[in-house]
Short mmCIF file of C-alpha atoms and ligand atoms in Angstrom, two decimals:
data_model
loop_
_atom_site.label_atom_id
_atom_site.label_comp_id
_atom_site.label_asym_id
_atom_site.label_seq_id
_atom_site.Cartn_x
_atom_site.Cartn_y
_atom_site.Cartn_z
CA MET Y 1 -71.49 49.13 -130.13
CA ARG Y 2 -70.74 47.54 -133.76
CA ILE Y 3 -73.32 45.20 -133.78
CA HIS Y 4 -76.13 47.91 -132.67
CA LEU Y 5 -75.50 49.60 -135.45
CA ILE Y 6 -75.98 46.57 -138.11
CA VAL Y 7 -79.16 46.33 -135.77
CA ILE Y 8 -80.31 49.36 -136.46
CA ALA Y 9 -79.41 49.75 -140.21
CA SER Y 10 -80.78 46.55 -141.48
CA ALA Y 11 -83.80 47.03 -139.29
CA LEU Y 12 -84.39 50.32 -141.00
CA LEU Y 13 -83.36 49.38 -144.64
CA ALA Y 14 -86.73 47.45 -145.02
CA THR Y 15 -89.37 50.29 -145.32
CA PHE Y 16 -92.97 49.85 -146.46
CA ASN Y 17 -93.66 53.69 -147.04
CA ALA Y 18 -96.83 53.75 -148.13
CA PHE Y 19 -97.62 57.37 -146.26
CA ALA Y 20 -95.59 60.62 -147.04
CA GLN Y 21 -93.97 61.06 -143.82
CA SER Y 22 -94.06 59.30 -140.21
CA SER Y 23 -93.47 60.68 -136.76
CA PRO Y 24 -94.04 59.41 -133.07
CA LYS Y 25 -97.59 59.97 -133.49
CA ASP Y 26 -97.74 56.98 -135.93
CA ILE Y 27 -96.08 54.53 -133.03
CA ILE Y 28 -98.07 52.22 -131.03
CA PRO Y 29 -98.04 51.81 -128.08
CA ALA Y 30 -98.35 55.75 -127.84
CA PRO Y 31 -94.92 57.19 -125.89
CA VAL Y 32 -94.69 58.66 -122.51
CA GLN Y 33 -93.66 61.99 -124.52
CA PHE Y 34 -91.90 63.56 -127.51
CA GLU Y 35 -91.42 66.71 -129.40
CA ILE Y 36 -91.65 67.50 -132.91
CA LEU Y 37 -88.68 69.05 -134.38
CA GLN Y 38 -88.03 71.22 -137.63
CA GLY Y 39 -87.08 68.93 -140.82
CA THR Y 40 -87.51 65.31 -141.73
CA THR Y 41 -85.06 62.29 -141.71
CA ASN Y 42 -84.11 59.37 -143.35
CA LEU Y 43 -82.29 56.47 -140.91
CA PRO Y 44 -80.74 54.45 -143.59
CA ASP Y 45 -78.98 57.24 -144.82
CA ALA Y 46 -77.76 58.69 -141.09
CA LYS Y 47 -74.28 59.69 -141.07
CA ASP Y 48 -74.05 59.74 -137.32
CA MET Y 49 -75.32 57.24 -135.18
CA ASP Y 50 -74.52 57.98 -131.23
CA ILE Y 51 -75.58 55.28 -129.20
CA ARG Y 52 -75.06 55.29 -125.57
CA ILE Y 53 -75.97 52.67 -123.29
CA GLY Y 54 -75.77 52.74 -119.29
CA ASN Y 55 -74.82 56.32 -119.49
CA LYS Y 56 -75.21 58.87 -116.48
CA LYS Y 57 -76.67 61.52 -118.42
CA PHE Y 58 -79.89 59.41 -119.21
CA LEU Y 59 -80.41 58.44 -115.95
CA LYS Y 60 -80.30 62.11 -114.60
CA LYS Y 61 -83.00 63.08 -117.35
CA ILE Y 62 -85.39 59.97 -116.47
CA LYS Y 63 -84.92 60.63 -112.23
CA PRO Y 64 -87.60 63.43 -112.09
CA TYR Y 65 -89.95 60.82 -113.27
CA GLY Y 66 -89.41 58.55 -110.25
CA LEU Y 67 -89.67 55.47 -111.99
CA GLU Y 68 -89.42 51.75 -110.61
CA ASP Y 69 -86.16 50.14 -111.52
CA TRP Y 70 -88.16 47.78 -113.68
CA GLN Y 71 -89.33 51.17 -115.71
CA VAL Y 72 -85.54 52.71 -115.80
CA LYS Y 73 -84.34 49.10 -117.62
CA SER Y 74 -86.92 49.43 -120.47
CA ALA Y 75 -87.08 53.23 -120.65
CA TYR Y 76 -85.10 54.94 -123.58
CA TYR Y 77 -84.52 58.29 -124.87
CA MET Y 78 -84.15 58.70 -128.77
CA GLU Y 79 -83.41 62.11 -131.08
CA LEU Y 80 -84.06 62.24 -134.43
CA THR Y 81 -82.30 64.86 -136.28
CA PRO Y 82 -81.22 65.47 -140.43
CA ASN Y 83 -77.87 64.56 -139.21
CA GLY Y 84 -78.55 61.24 -137.56
CA VAL Y 85 -80.02 59.35 -134.55
CA ARG Y 86 -79.08 59.47 -130.87
CA ILE Y 87 -80.46 56.85 -128.57
CA GLU Y 88 -79.62 56.92 -124.99
CA ALA Y 89 -80.92 53.73 -122.49
CA ALA Y 90 -79.83 52.69 -119.15
CA ASP Y 91 -80.04 48.76 -120.36
CA ASN Y 92 -80.26 46.87 -123.67
CA GLU Y 93 -84.04 46.48 -123.04
CA GLY Y 94 -84.35 50.21 -123.50
CA PHE Y 95 -82.37 50.31 -126.30
CA PHE Y 96 -83.85 47.71 -128.07
CA TYR Y 97 -87.37 49.21 -127.34
CA ALA Y 98 -86.07 52.34 -129.15
CA ILE Y 99 -85.17 50.38 -132.39
CA GLN Y 100 -88.55 49.36 -132.18
CA SER Y 101 -90.16 52.92 -131.97
CA ALA Y 102 -87.33 53.23 -135.32
CA TYR Y 103 -89.16 50.66 -136.99
CA MET Y 104 -92.89 51.48 -136.37
CA MET Y 105 -91.97 54.84 -138.14
CA GLN Y 106 -89.51 53.46 -140.71
CA PHE Y 107 -91.94 51.11 -141.42
CA VAL Y 108 -94.84 54.02 -141.96
CA SER Y 109 -92.51 56.16 -144.15
CA LYS Y 110 -89.03 56.23 -144.82
CA ASP Y 111 -89.48 60.23 -144.12
CA ILE Y 112 -89.29 60.52 -140.54
CA GLN Y 113 -90.50 64.16 -138.74
CA CYS Y 114 -86.99 64.97 -136.62
CA CYS Y 115 -88.02 64.53 -133.27
CA LYS Y 116 -87.22 63.81 -129.62
CA ILE Y 117 -88.76 60.81 -127.68
CA LEU Y 118 -88.90 59.59 -123.83
CA ASP Y 119 -90.54 56.81 -123.04
CA TRP Y 120 -91.16 54.16 -120.56
CA PRO Y 121 -93.67 51.58 -120.13
CA ARG Y 122 -96.49 51.64 -117.46
CA PHE Y 123 -96.95 47.72 -116.57
CA ARG Y 124 -94.31 45.21 -116.58
CA HIS Y 125 -96.16 42.16 -118.00
CA ARG Y 126 -97.32 43.11 -121.35
CA GLY Y 127 -99.09 39.74 -122.40
CA MET Y 128 -99.86 37.03 -124.91
CA MET Y 129 -101.32 34.09 -124.42
CA LEU Y 130 -101.23 31.54 -127.35
CA ASP Y 131 -103.42 28.10 -127.09
CA VAL Y 132 -101.51 25.83 -128.96
CA SER Y 133 -103.33 22.79 -127.45
CA ARG Y 134 -106.79 23.11 -128.98
CA ASN Y 135 -105.06 23.49 -132.25
CA PHE Y 136 -100.81 23.34 -132.92
CA GLN Y 137 -99.25 25.80 -134.63
CA PRO Y 138 -95.60 25.42 -135.76
CA LYS Y 139 -92.72 27.04 -134.14
CA GLU Y 140 -92.76 29.17 -137.12
CA PHE Y 141 -95.89 30.89 -136.46
CA VAL Y 142 -94.71 31.21 -133.41
CA LYS Y 143 -91.83 33.20 -133.83
CA LYS Y 144 -93.86 35.38 -136.51
CA GLN Y 145 -96.09 36.62 -133.62
CA LEU Y 146 -92.93 37.27 -131.22
CA ASP Y 147 -91.94 39.62 -133.92
CA MET Y 148 -95.07 41.24 -133.73
CA MET Y 149 -94.69 41.45 -129.79
CA ALA Y 150 -91.72 43.02 -130.05
CA LEU Y 151 -92.50 45.60 -132.27
CA LEU Y 152 -95.63 46.47 -129.89
CA LYS Y 153 -93.17 46.24 -127.11
CA MET Y 154 -94.61 43.53 -125.41
CA ASN Y 155 -92.69 40.90 -123.23
CA ARG Y 156 -94.45 38.15 -121.86
CA PHE Y 157 -95.49 35.00 -123.98
CA HIS Y 158 -97.89 32.58 -122.03
CA PHE Y 159 -97.40 29.56 -123.63
CA HIS Y 160 -100.54 27.55 -123.43
CA LEU Y 161 -98.89 24.22 -123.88
CA VAL Y 162 -101.11 21.02 -122.44
CA ASP Y 163 -105.07 21.13 -122.44
CA HIS Y 164 -107.81 18.32 -123.35
CA PRO Y 165 -107.42 17.99 -127.08
CA GLY Y 166 -103.64 17.96 -127.04
CA TRP Y 167 -99.95 17.99 -125.37
CA ARG Y 168 -97.43 19.98 -127.02
CA ILE Y 169 -94.27 19.35 -125.37
CA GLN Y 170 -91.66 16.88 -124.99
CA ILE Y 171 -91.25 15.05 -121.80
CA ASP Y 172 -88.82 12.57 -121.93
CA LYS Y 173 -90.39 10.47 -118.41
CA TYR Y 174 -93.69 10.46 -119.81
CA PRO Y 175 -93.21 9.58 -123.74
CA LEU Y 176 -97.40 8.92 -124.14
CA LEU Y 177 -97.71 12.25 -123.61
CA THR Y 178 -96.09 13.19 -127.42
CA SER Y 179 -96.43 9.83 -128.93
CA PHE Y 180 -100.02 9.43 -128.28
CA SER Y 181 -101.48 12.57 -126.62
CA ALA Y 182 -100.39 14.99 -129.07
CA TRP Y 183 -102.41 12.82 -132.17
CA ARG Y 184 -105.70 12.99 -132.84
CA THR Y 185 -108.62 11.58 -135.41
CA LYS Y 186 -109.64 15.08 -136.88
CA ASP Y 187 -107.69 18.10 -137.54
CA ASP Y 188 -110.28 20.39 -136.49
CA TRP Y 189 -111.03 20.82 -132.82
CA GLU Y 190 -114.74 20.33 -133.36
CA ASP Y 191 -114.56 17.92 -135.60
CA TRP Y 192 -112.70 16.06 -133.31
CA ILE Y 193 -114.98 16.37 -130.31
CA ASN Y 194 -117.66 15.20 -132.57
CA ASP Y 195 -115.80 12.32 -133.46
CA GLY Y 196 -115.66 10.90 -129.99
CA GLN Y 197 -112.30 12.69 -129.21
CA ARG Y 198 -109.93 10.00 -129.72
CA PHE Y 199 -106.32 10.41 -129.81
CA LEU Y 200 -104.03 8.18 -131.99
CA ASN Y 201 -100.42 7.38 -132.20
CA ALA Y 202 -98.12 9.65 -133.85
CA ASP Y 203 -97.48 7.22 -136.89
CA ASP Y 204 -101.24 6.21 -137.53
CA PRO Y 205 -102.39 7.08 -140.38
CA GLY Y 206 -104.42 10.08 -140.54
CA ALA Y 207 -102.66 11.26 -137.05
CA HIS Y 208 -103.63 15.22 -137.03
CA GLY Y 209 -101.44 17.22 -134.42
CA GLY Y 210 -97.78 17.61 -133.34
CA PHE Y 211 -95.73 18.97 -130.13
CA TYR Y 212 -92.32 20.85 -129.84
CA THR Y 213 -89.45 19.27 -129.13
CA LYS Y 214 -87.40 20.34 -126.38
CA LYS Y 215 -84.79 21.63 -129.11
CA ASP Y 216 -88.06 23.30 -130.54
CA ILE Y 217 -88.72 24.87 -126.98
CA ALA Y 218 -85.24 26.29 -126.77
CA GLU Y 219 -85.16 27.86 -129.88
CA ILE Y 220 -88.08 29.51 -129.04
CA ILE Y 221 -87.15 30.75 -126.11
CA ASP Y 222 -83.71 32.07 -127.39
CA TYR Y 223 -85.89 33.76 -130.00
CA ALA Y 224 -87.85 35.34 -127.45
CA ALA Y 225 -84.93 36.56 -125.30
CA GLU Y 226 -83.37 38.20 -128.39
CA ARG Y 227 -86.62 40.04 -128.08
CA HIS Y 228 -86.63 40.72 -124.40
CA ILE Y 229 -89.79 38.36 -124.28
CA GLU Y 230 -90.13 35.95 -121.35
CA VAL Y 231 -91.91 32.74 -122.28
CA ILE Y 232 -94.24 31.53 -119.44
CA PRO Y 233 -95.14 28.08 -119.98
CA GLU Y 234 -98.46 26.87 -118.47
CA ILE Y 235 -99.04 23.32 -117.37
CA GLU Y 236 -102.56 22.83 -116.39
CA MET Y 237 -103.84 21.20 -112.97
CA PRO Y 238 -105.85 19.79 -111.82
CA GLY Y 239 -108.66 20.24 -114.53
CA HIS Y 240 -108.32 20.34 -118.39
CA ASN Y 241 -106.01 17.11 -118.43
CA PHE Y 242 -108.30 14.77 -120.41
CA GLU Y 243 -105.17 14.32 -122.77
CA SER Y 244 -102.57 13.38 -120.17
CA ILE Y 245 -105.35 11.19 -118.59
CA ALA Y 246 -105.68 9.33 -122.03
CA ALA Y 247 -101.98 8.43 -122.05
CA TYR Y 248 -101.90 7.42 -118.35
CA PRO Y 249 -105.10 6.57 -116.96
CA TYR Y 250 -104.22 6.42 -113.41
CA LEU Y 251 -104.13 10.20 -112.97
CA SER Y 252 -107.50 10.14 -113.02
CA CYS Y 253 -110.16 9.15 -110.01
CA LEU Y 254 -111.78 6.27 -111.70
CA ASP Y 255 -111.07 2.75 -112.24
CA PRO Y 256 -108.17 3.05 -115.71
CA ASP Y 257 -110.03 -0.52 -116.74
CA SER Y 258 -113.48 1.02 -117.09
CA LYS Y 259 -112.67 3.35 -119.80
CA GLU Y 260 -115.05 5.49 -118.30
CA HIS Y 261 -112.05 8.32 -118.43
CA LEU Y 262 -112.14 8.22 -122.00
CA LYS Y 263 -116.15 9.70 -121.33
CA ASN Y 264 -114.54 13.52 -121.16
CA VAL Y 265 -113.03 13.44 -117.30
CA GLN Y 266 -110.96 16.45 -117.40
CA GLU Y 267 -109.55 16.34 -113.70
CA LEU Y 268 -106.76 14.42 -112.24
CA CYS Y 269 -107.05 12.63 -108.89
CA PRO Y 270 -105.84 14.98 -106.13
CA GLY Y 271 -106.44 12.39 -103.47
CA ASN Y 272 -103.59 9.90 -104.94
CA GLU Y 273 -100.08 10.44 -104.64
CA GLN Y 274 -99.05 8.78 -108.19
CA VAL Y 275 -100.35 12.23 -109.52
CA TYR Y 276 -98.08 14.67 -107.76
CA GLU Y 277 -95.04 12.61 -108.69
CA PHE Y 278 -96.38 12.59 -112.23
CA LEU Y 279 -97.03 16.77 -111.82
CA GLU Y 280 -93.49 17.04 -110.67
CA ASN Y 281 -91.45 15.06 -112.40
CA VAL Y 282 -93.36 16.84 -116.10
CA LEU Y 283 -92.38 19.81 -113.67
CA LEU Y 284 -88.65 19.36 -113.34
CA GLU Y 285 -88.30 18.72 -117.13
CA VAL Y 286 -90.30 22.02 -117.23
CA PHE Y 287 -88.07 23.97 -115.28
CA GLU Y 288 -84.97 22.68 -117.08
CA MET Y 289 -86.67 24.05 -120.16
CA PHE Y 290 -87.53 27.33 -119.11
CA PRO Y 291 -85.67 30.17 -117.50
CA SER Y 292 -88.58 32.14 -116.73
CA LYS Y 293 -89.32 33.14 -113.30
CA TYR Y 294 -93.09 32.37 -113.65
CA ILE Y 295 -94.31 28.73 -113.99
CA HIS Y 296 -98.33 29.09 -114.80
CA ILE Y 297 -100.01 26.08 -113.08
CA GLY Y 298 -103.45 26.50 -114.44
CA GLY Y 299 -106.15 25.57 -112.09
CA ASP Y 300 -109.21 27.06 -114.04
CA GLU Y 301 -112.99 24.81 -114.27
CA ALA Y 302 -111.90 21.96 -112.50
CA GLY Y 303 -115.08 19.91 -112.17
CA LYS Y 304 -114.96 18.31 -109.20
CA GLY Y 305 -117.80 15.96 -109.48
CA HIS Y 306 -115.42 12.62 -109.13
CA TRP Y 307 -113.84 13.73 -106.35
CA GLU Y 308 -116.92 13.78 -104.17
CA LYS Y 309 -117.21 10.22 -104.87
CA CYS Y 310 -113.73 8.87 -105.41
CA PRO Y 311 -112.74 7.13 -101.83
CA VAL Y 312 -109.54 8.26 -102.67
CA CYS Y 313 -109.98 11.54 -102.52
CA GLN Y 314 -112.47 11.49 -99.35
CA ALA Y 315 -109.94 9.61 -97.68
CA LYS Y 316 -107.34 12.68 -97.93
CA MET Y 317 -110.26 15.21 -97.33
CA LYS Y 318 -110.50 13.21 -94.09
CA ALA Y 319 -106.94 13.12 -93.24
CA GLU Y 320 -106.47 17.06 -93.82
CA GLY Y 321 -109.80 17.82 -91.96
CA PHE Y 322 -111.21 19.30 -95.49
CA SER Y 323 -115.02 19.59 -95.60
CA ASN Y 324 -115.20 20.60 -99.29
CA VAL Y 325 -113.88 19.95 -102.58
CA GLU Y 326 -112.64 23.67 -103.03
CA GLU Y 327 -110.27 22.97 -100.29
CA LEU Y 328 -109.29 19.47 -102.04
CA GLN Y 329 -108.30 21.84 -105.24
CA SER Y 330 -106.40 24.42 -102.88
CA TYR Y 331 -104.52 21.53 -101.32
CA LEU Y 332 -103.11 20.42 -104.32
CA VAL Y 333 -102.06 23.81 -105.73
CA LYS Y 334 -100.68 24.91 -102.56
CA ARG Y 335 -98.85 21.58 -102.29
CA MET Y 336 -97.52 22.37 -106.36
CA GLU Y 337 -96.69 25.93 -105.50
CA LYS Y 338 -94.29 24.76 -102.71
CA PHE Y 339 -92.64 22.33 -105.14
CA VAL Y 340 -92.45 25.37 -107.62
CA ASN Y 341 -91.26 28.09 -105.28
CA ASP Y 342 -88.36 25.19 -103.84
CA HIS Y 343 -87.32 25.46 -107.24
CA GLY Y 344 -86.88 29.48 -106.99
CA LYS Y 345 -90.03 29.64 -109.40
CA THR Y 346 -93.57 31.63 -108.79
CA ILE Y 347 -96.64 30.10 -109.90
CA ILE Y 348 -99.29 32.35 -111.51
CA GLY Y 349 -103.06 30.43 -111.62
CA TRP Y 350 -106.62 31.28 -113.25
CA ASP Y 351 -108.59 33.02 -111.04
CA GLU Y 352 -110.12 29.71 -109.31
CA ILE Y 353 -107.18 29.27 -107.17
CA LEU Y 354 -108.33 31.70 -105.30
CA GLU Y 355 -111.69 29.52 -104.33
CA GLY Y 356 -110.67 27.11 -101.19
CA GLY Y 357 -107.80 29.96 -100.00
CA LEU Y 358 -104.90 31.19 -102.25
CA ALA Y 359 -101.89 29.83 -102.10
CA PRO Y 360 -99.05 31.87 -100.38
CA ASN Y 361 -97.06 33.38 -103.18
CA ALA Y 362 -99.19 32.91 -106.06
CA THR Y 363 -99.79 35.12 -108.67
CA VAL Y 364 -103.52 35.48 -110.11
CA MET Y 365 -104.72 35.52 -113.70
CA SER Y 366 -108.17 37.34 -113.49
CA TRP Y 367 -110.06 35.85 -116.13
CA ARG Y 368 -113.84 35.80 -115.07
CA GLY Y 369 -113.70 39.66 -115.29
CA THR Y 370 -112.30 41.44 -112.53
CA GLU Y 371 -113.31 40.36 -109.07
CA GLY Y 372 -110.59 37.87 -108.72
CA GLY Y 373 -108.34 40.04 -109.16
CA HIS Y 374 -109.38 42.48 -106.83
CA LYS Y 375 -109.77 39.66 -103.96
CA ALA Y 376 -106.25 38.85 -104.68
CA ILE Y 377 -104.77 42.32 -104.44
CA ALA Y 378 -106.53 42.82 -101.53
CA GLU Y 379 -105.10 39.53 -99.92
CA GLY Y 380 -101.57 41.29 -100.78
CA HIS Y 381 -101.08 38.96 -103.93
CA ASP Y 382 -99.72 40.22 -107.67
CA VAL Y 383 -102.14 40.13 -110.19
CA ILE Y 384 -102.52 40.01 -114.27
CA PHE Y 385 -105.88 41.39 -115.61
CA SER Y 386 -106.91 39.23 -118.70
CA PRO Y 387 -110.75 39.51 -118.58
CA THR Y 388 -113.23 37.91 -120.67
CA SER Y 389 -114.96 40.88 -121.04
CA HIS Y 390 -111.78 42.82 -122.89
CA PHE Y 391 -109.01 40.45 -123.58
CA TYR Y 392 -110.68 37.13 -124.58
CA LEU Y 393 -109.34 37.66 -128.34
CA ASP Y 394 -111.20 34.02 -129.83
CA TYR Y 395 -114.03 35.88 -129.06
CA HIS Y 396 -116.06 37.49 -132.10
CA GLN Y 397 -115.03 41.37 -133.35
CA ALA Y 398 -117.86 42.02 -135.51
CA GLU Y 399 -121.33 40.54 -136.17
CA GLY Y 400 -121.08 37.22 -138.61
CA GLN Y 401 -117.08 37.23 -138.31
CA TYR Y 402 -116.12 33.52 -139.30
CA ARG Y 403 -116.68 30.80 -136.25
CA ALA Y 404 -116.13 31.98 -133.03
CA VAL Y 405 -117.00 31.88 -129.44
CA GLY Y 406 -118.31 34.42 -126.98
CA PRO Y 407 -119.97 37.57 -127.46
CA LEU Y 408 -118.50 40.68 -129.27
CA LEU Y 409 -115.43 42.07 -128.42
CA PRO Y 410 -114.81 44.79 -130.59
CA LEU Y 411 -111.36 46.65 -130.88
CA LYS Y 412 -112.84 49.81 -129.19
CA GLN Y 413 -114.04 47.24 -125.95
CA THR Y 414 -110.34 45.85 -125.97
CA TYR Y 415 -109.21 49.16 -125.90
CA SER Y 416 -111.32 50.31 -122.84
CA PHE Y 417 -109.68 48.77 -120.50
CA GLU Y 418 -108.46 50.20 -117.88
CA PRO Y 419 -106.69 48.25 -114.83
CA ILE Y 420 -106.46 50.45 -111.93
CA ASP Y 421 -109.93 51.37 -110.46
CA GLU Y 422 -111.43 52.94 -107.39
CA ASN Y 423 -111.30 48.96 -106.36
CA ILE Y 424 -107.64 49.58 -105.89
CA SER Y 425 -106.09 51.64 -103.22
CA PRO Y 426 -102.94 53.55 -104.21
CA GLU Y 427 -100.85 51.42 -101.70
CA ASN Y 428 -101.64 48.38 -103.54
CA VAL Y 429 -101.21 49.63 -107.13
CA HIS Y 430 -97.83 47.91 -107.51
CA HIS Y 431 -99.35 44.81 -107.40
CA VAL Y 432 -100.83 45.20 -110.90
CA LEU Y 433 -98.65 43.29 -112.89
CA GLY Y 434 -100.29 44.39 -116.24
CA VAL Y 435 -102.51 43.08 -118.75
CA GLN Y 436 -102.91 40.13 -121.57
CA GLY Y 437 -104.62 38.99 -124.63
CA ASN Y 438 -105.13 35.40 -124.38
CA LEU Y 439 -105.97 33.54 -128.11
CA TRP Y 440 -107.76 29.94 -127.52
CA THR Y 441 -108.54 28.12 -130.37
CA GLU Y 442 -111.14 25.76 -130.10
CA PHE Y 443 -112.47 27.28 -133.22
CA VAL Y 444 -109.33 28.79 -134.19
CA ASN Y 445 -107.48 25.94 -136.61
CA LYS Y 446 -105.69 27.77 -139.46
CA ALA Y 447 -102.58 30.24 -139.07
CA TRP Y 448 -104.46 33.21 -140.74
CA HIS Y 449 -107.40 32.82 -138.66
CA ALA Y 450 -105.48 33.13 -135.69
CA GLU Y 451 -103.67 36.15 -137.36
CA ILE Y 452 -107.37 37.90 -137.84
CA MET Y 453 -108.20 36.96 -134.19
CA LEU Y 454 -104.97 38.85 -132.65
CA TYR Y 455 -104.67 41.91 -135.08
CA PRO Y 456 -105.63 44.65 -134.61
CA ARG Y 457 -107.21 43.47 -131.24
CA LEU Y 458 -103.22 43.07 -129.67
CA PHE Y 459 -102.23 46.65 -130.85
CA ALA Y 460 -104.81 47.74 -128.00
CA VAL Y 461 -103.70 45.43 -125.61
CA ALA Y 462 -100.17 46.48 -126.06
CA GLU Y 463 -101.20 50.14 -125.76
CA THR Y 464 -103.11 49.19 -122.42
CA GLY Y 465 -99.87 47.44 -120.87
CA TRP Y 466 -97.51 50.27 -122.19
CA SER Y 467 -98.90 53.58 -122.65
CA GLN Y 468 -99.57 56.36 -119.48
CA PRO Y 469 -103.51 56.92 -119.20
CA GLU Y 470 -103.49 60.15 -120.25
CA LYS Y 471 -101.73 59.31 -123.21
CA LYS Y 472 -104.85 57.01 -124.46
CA ASP Y 473 -107.27 58.23 -126.83
CA TYR Y 474 -109.05 56.06 -129.19
CA GLU Y 475 -109.51 57.92 -132.09
CA SER Y 476 -105.91 58.31 -132.24
CA PHE Y 477 -105.34 55.12 -131.59
CA TYR Y 478 -107.91 53.98 -134.19
CA ALA Y 479 -106.22 55.54 -137.02
CA ARG Y 480 -102.79 54.32 -135.97
CA ALA Y 481 -104.38 50.83 -135.81
CA MET Y 482 -105.81 51.09 -139.47
CA GLN Y 483 -102.70 52.50 -140.53
CA TRP Y 484 -100.76 49.43 -138.94
CA ASN Y 485 -103.13 47.00 -140.69
CA LYS Y 486 -101.85 48.26 -143.99
CA VAL Y 487 -98.19 47.65 -142.89
CA LEU Y 488 -99.32 44.08 -141.43
CA ASP Y 489 -100.35 44.00 -145.29
CA TYR Y 490 -96.64 44.50 -146.32
CA LEU Y 491 -95.31 42.09 -144.05
CA GLY Y 492 -97.29 39.13 -144.51
CA TYR Y 493 -99.70 39.41 -141.48
CA ARG Y 494 -103.46 38.85 -141.80
CA HIS Y 495 -105.91 40.96 -139.63
CA PHE Y 496 -109.08 42.09 -139.33
C1 ACM U 1 -109.91 29.95 -119.37
O1 ACM U 1 -110.42 31.01 -120.08
N1 ACM U 1 -110.58 29.14 -119.04
C2 ACM U 1 -108.95 30.13 -117.97
ZN1 ZN U 2 -109.76 10.82 -106.73
#
């Protein structure tokens, strides 16, 4: 228990203290229930710290609420009085979330209104995706965002590691992926596209880019795990593979000698057995690096034109009796799912993996609206909602805001998302794993800009993932988000 006390004490010494007093009303995401008591307390001076993890009294306290096991693990009870703090939780995870709530109040003011809080999450996937392919970010940036995710009680970091403009993870069997496909002629994505999308060798003068070594990845995973965050890697297939084809041209449908693959060919050749060998070898190293249950295999936006003309693809389709190229994509996804399942893991794919027939155990990430998610749920699959309409954090937050893509997506719109609607029958609600905000980085090449896109909208994603729907109220949320923007200033984060 000693270590926990040290965690609390050091955590609570750091205080922004811009407001006269804080209370559970300041916490993002809004807790399930709280009660305000008489008086204020000052945690660093608290004489009595009573911490009980895994005790029967707590389990009895939350029993009436009929929670799922995963909710019980994350639940906590915290009581703050003038004499000190009491925390009860079934598991270290719940204890950790109690500390985040204490942190949240302490950052607002060191004088905290005495209170009792009983709290647990609504959804099990409260995610954030960062695209480090379009624009690479060093591991320090990633850790900084993991810190904020932890404060917001978010628990899944989707690491978009590989894509058209750069491969960002060490794979020993295919060294060109990081000695070549991680480095490009221009730092900025748009400049690079306009400059003919050329890669360079790592030691060429003017090579821009970077990648994470296996040691870096281990460091990030450990850092996340200490904050109860699971890191889910994404290895894109069969589209968005310009960079791997640039390094290993035999992976596309085109003749490697023709150099045609350098003209924006994104798709792997699903007819070619060498492609499966490549993907399986890459995944074997990924399995070794990432303890997470999930592996995201992408599956989005594959242009299938080359497959129509490729003799190898056509032969595969004939042999398998396929009548269209969607079935060929589905063949690749199902085959890769089996490989991932055989290694004890589960795939997540973007909602295009529904086309041509969904792989039997796949979890679907619904991004082109919510229809794909609803269809997958109706077929008995788990779903994570990250629709462009609400959770694409690369979209503009206001007219004229910096360089960005997409329509306007202000804070209020992100906050307004409700994952459970009339399209989901009550017996299928358990298939909704949760929600996720995605930061694609085509137009986001600086760390400060990435933070401006993330905050405060990530607060809205967090509250949608954790808080009960009846606790959601935009006016209250907006006030807390603006208050937290001030805390972000103090903590050294940029925000909109
Ligand atoms: C996506 O935005 N292409 C998943
Ligand atoms: Zn082909």
